[in-house]
CSV table of N, CA and C in Angstrom, one decimal:
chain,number,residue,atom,x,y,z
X,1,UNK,N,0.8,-1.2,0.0
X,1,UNK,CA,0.0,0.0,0.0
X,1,UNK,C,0.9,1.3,0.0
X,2,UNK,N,1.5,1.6,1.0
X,2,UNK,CA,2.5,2.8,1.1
X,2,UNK,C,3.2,3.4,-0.3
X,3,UNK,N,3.3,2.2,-1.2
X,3,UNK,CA,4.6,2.4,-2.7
X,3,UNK,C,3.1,3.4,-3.2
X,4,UNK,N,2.0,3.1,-3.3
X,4,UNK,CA,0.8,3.4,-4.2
X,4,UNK,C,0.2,4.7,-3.9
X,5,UNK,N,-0.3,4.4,-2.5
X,5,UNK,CA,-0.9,5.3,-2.3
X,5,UNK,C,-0.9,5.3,-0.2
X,6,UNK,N,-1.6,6.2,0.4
X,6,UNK,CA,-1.6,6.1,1.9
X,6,UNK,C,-2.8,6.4,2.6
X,7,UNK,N,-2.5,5.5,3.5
X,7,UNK,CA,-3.9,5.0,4.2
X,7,UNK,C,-3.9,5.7,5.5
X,8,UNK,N,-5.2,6.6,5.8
X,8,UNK,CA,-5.2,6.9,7.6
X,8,UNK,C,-6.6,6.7,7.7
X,9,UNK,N,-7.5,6.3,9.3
X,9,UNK,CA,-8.5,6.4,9.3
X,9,UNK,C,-8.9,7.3,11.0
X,10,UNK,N,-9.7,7.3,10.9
X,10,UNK,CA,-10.3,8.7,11.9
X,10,UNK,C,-10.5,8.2,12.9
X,11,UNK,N,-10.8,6.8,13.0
X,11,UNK,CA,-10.4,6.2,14.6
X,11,UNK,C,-9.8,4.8,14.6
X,12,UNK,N,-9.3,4.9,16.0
X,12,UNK,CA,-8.6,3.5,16.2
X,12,UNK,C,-9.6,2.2,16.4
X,13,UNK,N,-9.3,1.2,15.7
X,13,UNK,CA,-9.7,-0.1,16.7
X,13,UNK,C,-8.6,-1.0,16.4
X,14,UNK,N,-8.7,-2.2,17.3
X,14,UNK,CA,-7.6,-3.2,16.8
X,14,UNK,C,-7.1,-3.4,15.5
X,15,UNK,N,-8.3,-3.5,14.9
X,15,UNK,CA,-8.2,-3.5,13.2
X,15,UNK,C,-7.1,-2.9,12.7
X,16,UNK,N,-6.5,-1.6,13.2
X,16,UNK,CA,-5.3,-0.9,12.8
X,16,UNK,C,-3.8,-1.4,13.1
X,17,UNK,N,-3.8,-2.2,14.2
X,17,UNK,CA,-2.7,-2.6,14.8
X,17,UNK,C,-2.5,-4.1,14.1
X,18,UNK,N,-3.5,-5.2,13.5
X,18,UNK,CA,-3.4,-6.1,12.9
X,18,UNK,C,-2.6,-6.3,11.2
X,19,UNK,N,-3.0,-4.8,10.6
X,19,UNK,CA,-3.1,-5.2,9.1
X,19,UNK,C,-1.8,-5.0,8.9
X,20,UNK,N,-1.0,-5.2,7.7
X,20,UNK,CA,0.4,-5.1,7.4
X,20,UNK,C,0.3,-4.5,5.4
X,21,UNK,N,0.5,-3.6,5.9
X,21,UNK,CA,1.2,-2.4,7.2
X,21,UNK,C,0.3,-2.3,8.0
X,22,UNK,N,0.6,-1.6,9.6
X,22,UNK,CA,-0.3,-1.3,9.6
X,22,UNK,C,-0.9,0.5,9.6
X,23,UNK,N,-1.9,0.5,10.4
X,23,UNK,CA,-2.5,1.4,9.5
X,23,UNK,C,-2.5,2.6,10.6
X,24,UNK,N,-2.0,3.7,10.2
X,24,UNK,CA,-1.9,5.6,10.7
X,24,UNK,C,-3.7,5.4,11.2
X,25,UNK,N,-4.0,6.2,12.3
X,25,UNK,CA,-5.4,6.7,12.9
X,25,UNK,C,-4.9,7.6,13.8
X,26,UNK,N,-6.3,8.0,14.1
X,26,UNK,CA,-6.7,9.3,15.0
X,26,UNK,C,-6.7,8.4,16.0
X,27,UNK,N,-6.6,8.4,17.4
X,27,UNK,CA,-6.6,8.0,18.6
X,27,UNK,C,-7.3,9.3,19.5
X,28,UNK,N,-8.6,8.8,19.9
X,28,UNK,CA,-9.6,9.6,20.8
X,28,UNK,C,-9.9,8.5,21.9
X,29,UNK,N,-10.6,8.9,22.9
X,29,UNK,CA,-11.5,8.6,24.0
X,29,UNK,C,-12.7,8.8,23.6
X,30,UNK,N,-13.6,7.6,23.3
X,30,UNK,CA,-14.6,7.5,22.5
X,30,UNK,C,-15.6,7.9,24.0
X,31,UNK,N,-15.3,7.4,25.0
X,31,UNK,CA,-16.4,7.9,26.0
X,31,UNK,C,-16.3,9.2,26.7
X,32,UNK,N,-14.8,9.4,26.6
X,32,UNK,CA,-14.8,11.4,27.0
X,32,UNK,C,-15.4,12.0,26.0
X,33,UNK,N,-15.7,11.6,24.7
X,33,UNK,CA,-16.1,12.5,23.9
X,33,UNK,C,-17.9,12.1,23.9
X,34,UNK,N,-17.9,11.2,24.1
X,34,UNK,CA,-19.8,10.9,23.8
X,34,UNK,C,-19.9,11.5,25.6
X,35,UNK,N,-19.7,11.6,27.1
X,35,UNK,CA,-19.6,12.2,27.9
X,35,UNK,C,-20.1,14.1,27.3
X,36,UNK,N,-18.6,14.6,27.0
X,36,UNK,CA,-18.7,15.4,26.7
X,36,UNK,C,-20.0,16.4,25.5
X,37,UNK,N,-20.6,15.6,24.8
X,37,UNK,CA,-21.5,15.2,23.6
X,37,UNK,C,-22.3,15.7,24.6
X,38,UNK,N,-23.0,14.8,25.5
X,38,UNK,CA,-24.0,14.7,26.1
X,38,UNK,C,-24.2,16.2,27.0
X,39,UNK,N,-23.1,16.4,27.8
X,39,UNK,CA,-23.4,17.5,28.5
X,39,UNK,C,-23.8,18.7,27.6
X,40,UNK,N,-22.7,18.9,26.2
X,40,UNK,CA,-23.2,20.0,26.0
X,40,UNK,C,-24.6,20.1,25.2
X,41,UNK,N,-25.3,19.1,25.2
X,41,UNK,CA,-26.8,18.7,24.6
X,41,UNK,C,-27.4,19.2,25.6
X,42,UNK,N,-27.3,18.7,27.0
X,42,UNK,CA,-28.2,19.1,27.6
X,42,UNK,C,-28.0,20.6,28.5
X,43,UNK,N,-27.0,21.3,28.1
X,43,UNK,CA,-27.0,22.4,28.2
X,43,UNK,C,-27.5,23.2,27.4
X,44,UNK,N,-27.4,23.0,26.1
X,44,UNK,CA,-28.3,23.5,24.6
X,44,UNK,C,-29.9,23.3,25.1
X,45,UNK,N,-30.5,22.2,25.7
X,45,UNK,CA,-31.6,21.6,25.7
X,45,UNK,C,-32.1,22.5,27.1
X,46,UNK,N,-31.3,23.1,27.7
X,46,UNK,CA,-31.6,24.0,29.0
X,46,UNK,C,-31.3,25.4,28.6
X,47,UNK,N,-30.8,25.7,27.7
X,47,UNK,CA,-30.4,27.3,26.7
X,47,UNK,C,-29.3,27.7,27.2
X,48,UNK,N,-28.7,27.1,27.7
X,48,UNK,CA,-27.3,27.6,27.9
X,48,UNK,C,-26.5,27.8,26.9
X,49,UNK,N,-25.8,29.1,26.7
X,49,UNK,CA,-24.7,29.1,26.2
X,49,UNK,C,-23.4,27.5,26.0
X,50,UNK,N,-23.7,27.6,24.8
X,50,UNK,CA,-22.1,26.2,24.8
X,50,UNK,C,-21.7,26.8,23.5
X,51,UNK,N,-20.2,26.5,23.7
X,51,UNK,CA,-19.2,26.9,23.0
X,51,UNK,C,-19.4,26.6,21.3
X,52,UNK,N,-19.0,27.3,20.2
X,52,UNK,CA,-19.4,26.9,19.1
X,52,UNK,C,-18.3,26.1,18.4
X,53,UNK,N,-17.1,25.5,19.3
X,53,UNK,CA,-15.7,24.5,18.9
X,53,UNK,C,-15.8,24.0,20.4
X,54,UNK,N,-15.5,22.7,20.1
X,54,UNK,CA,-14.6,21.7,21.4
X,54,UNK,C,-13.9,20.7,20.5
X,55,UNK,N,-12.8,21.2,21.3
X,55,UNK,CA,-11.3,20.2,21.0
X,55,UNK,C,-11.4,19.2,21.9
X,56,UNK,N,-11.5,18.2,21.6
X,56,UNK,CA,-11.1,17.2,22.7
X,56,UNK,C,-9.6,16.4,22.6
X,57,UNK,N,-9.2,15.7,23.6
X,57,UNK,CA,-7.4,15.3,23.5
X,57,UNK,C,-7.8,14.2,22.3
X,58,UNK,N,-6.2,13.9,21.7
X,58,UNK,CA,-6.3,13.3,20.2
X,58,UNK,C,-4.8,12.9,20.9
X,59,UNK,N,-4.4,11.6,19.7
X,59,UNK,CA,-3.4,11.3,19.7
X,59,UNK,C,-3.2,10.9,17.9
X,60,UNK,N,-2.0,11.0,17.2
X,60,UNK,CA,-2.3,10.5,15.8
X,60,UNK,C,-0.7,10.0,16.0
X,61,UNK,N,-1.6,8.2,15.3
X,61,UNK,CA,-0.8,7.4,15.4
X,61,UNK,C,-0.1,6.8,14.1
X,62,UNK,N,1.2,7.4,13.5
X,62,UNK,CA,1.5,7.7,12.0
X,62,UNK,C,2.4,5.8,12.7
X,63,UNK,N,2.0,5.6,11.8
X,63,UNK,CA,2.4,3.9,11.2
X,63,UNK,C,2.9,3.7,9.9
X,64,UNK,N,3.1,2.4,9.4
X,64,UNK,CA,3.5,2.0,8.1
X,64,UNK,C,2.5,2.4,7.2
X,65,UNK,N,1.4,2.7,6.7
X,65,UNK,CA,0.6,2.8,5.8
X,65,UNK,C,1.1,4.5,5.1
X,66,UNK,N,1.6,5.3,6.5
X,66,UNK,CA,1.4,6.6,6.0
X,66,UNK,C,3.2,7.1,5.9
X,67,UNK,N,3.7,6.2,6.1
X,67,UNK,CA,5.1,6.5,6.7
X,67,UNK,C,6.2,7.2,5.5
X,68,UNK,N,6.3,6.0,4.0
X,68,UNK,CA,6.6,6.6,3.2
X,68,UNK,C,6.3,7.1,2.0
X,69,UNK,N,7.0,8.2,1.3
X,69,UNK,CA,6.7,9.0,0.5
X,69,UNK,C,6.0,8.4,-0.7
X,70,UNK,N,5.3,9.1,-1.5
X,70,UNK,CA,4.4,8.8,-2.6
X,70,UNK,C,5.6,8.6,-3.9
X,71,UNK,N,5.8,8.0,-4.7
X,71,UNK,CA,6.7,8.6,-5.9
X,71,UNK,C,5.9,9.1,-6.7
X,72,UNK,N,6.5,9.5,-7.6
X,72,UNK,CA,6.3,10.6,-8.9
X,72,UNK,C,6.2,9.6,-9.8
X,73,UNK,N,5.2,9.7,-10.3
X,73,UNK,CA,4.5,9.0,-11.9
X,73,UNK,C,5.9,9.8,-12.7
């Protein structure tokens, strides 16, 4: 894959750590973020003011799929 073309996906699961190569992802806290989801719903759902961006922590996990360069046709 890497000689051709490069692969990342927007979240982790095992799936990433198995394939060969394996495969570049976003690394989140899937329950800090549905947590976080929720509160600011029901803050909206109560008229509170909530923020119009939330960053939540990330980790990006560059592996073999994304590692080397593309060549030139």
């Amino acid at each position: 894959v890497p000689e051709e073309m490069q692969v990342a996906s927007l979240c982790h699961s095992f799936l990433m750590d198995i394939q060969s190569p394996q495969i570049s992802c976003l690394k989140s806290d899937a329950k800090a973020q549905s947590s976080e989801a929720a509160k600011l719903l029901l803050d909206m759902l109560q008229g509170r003011q909530v923020p119009s961006k939330n960053i939540v922590e990330h980790e990006i996990a560059i592996r073999g799929s994304t590692r080397k360069t593309l060549s030139s046709p």
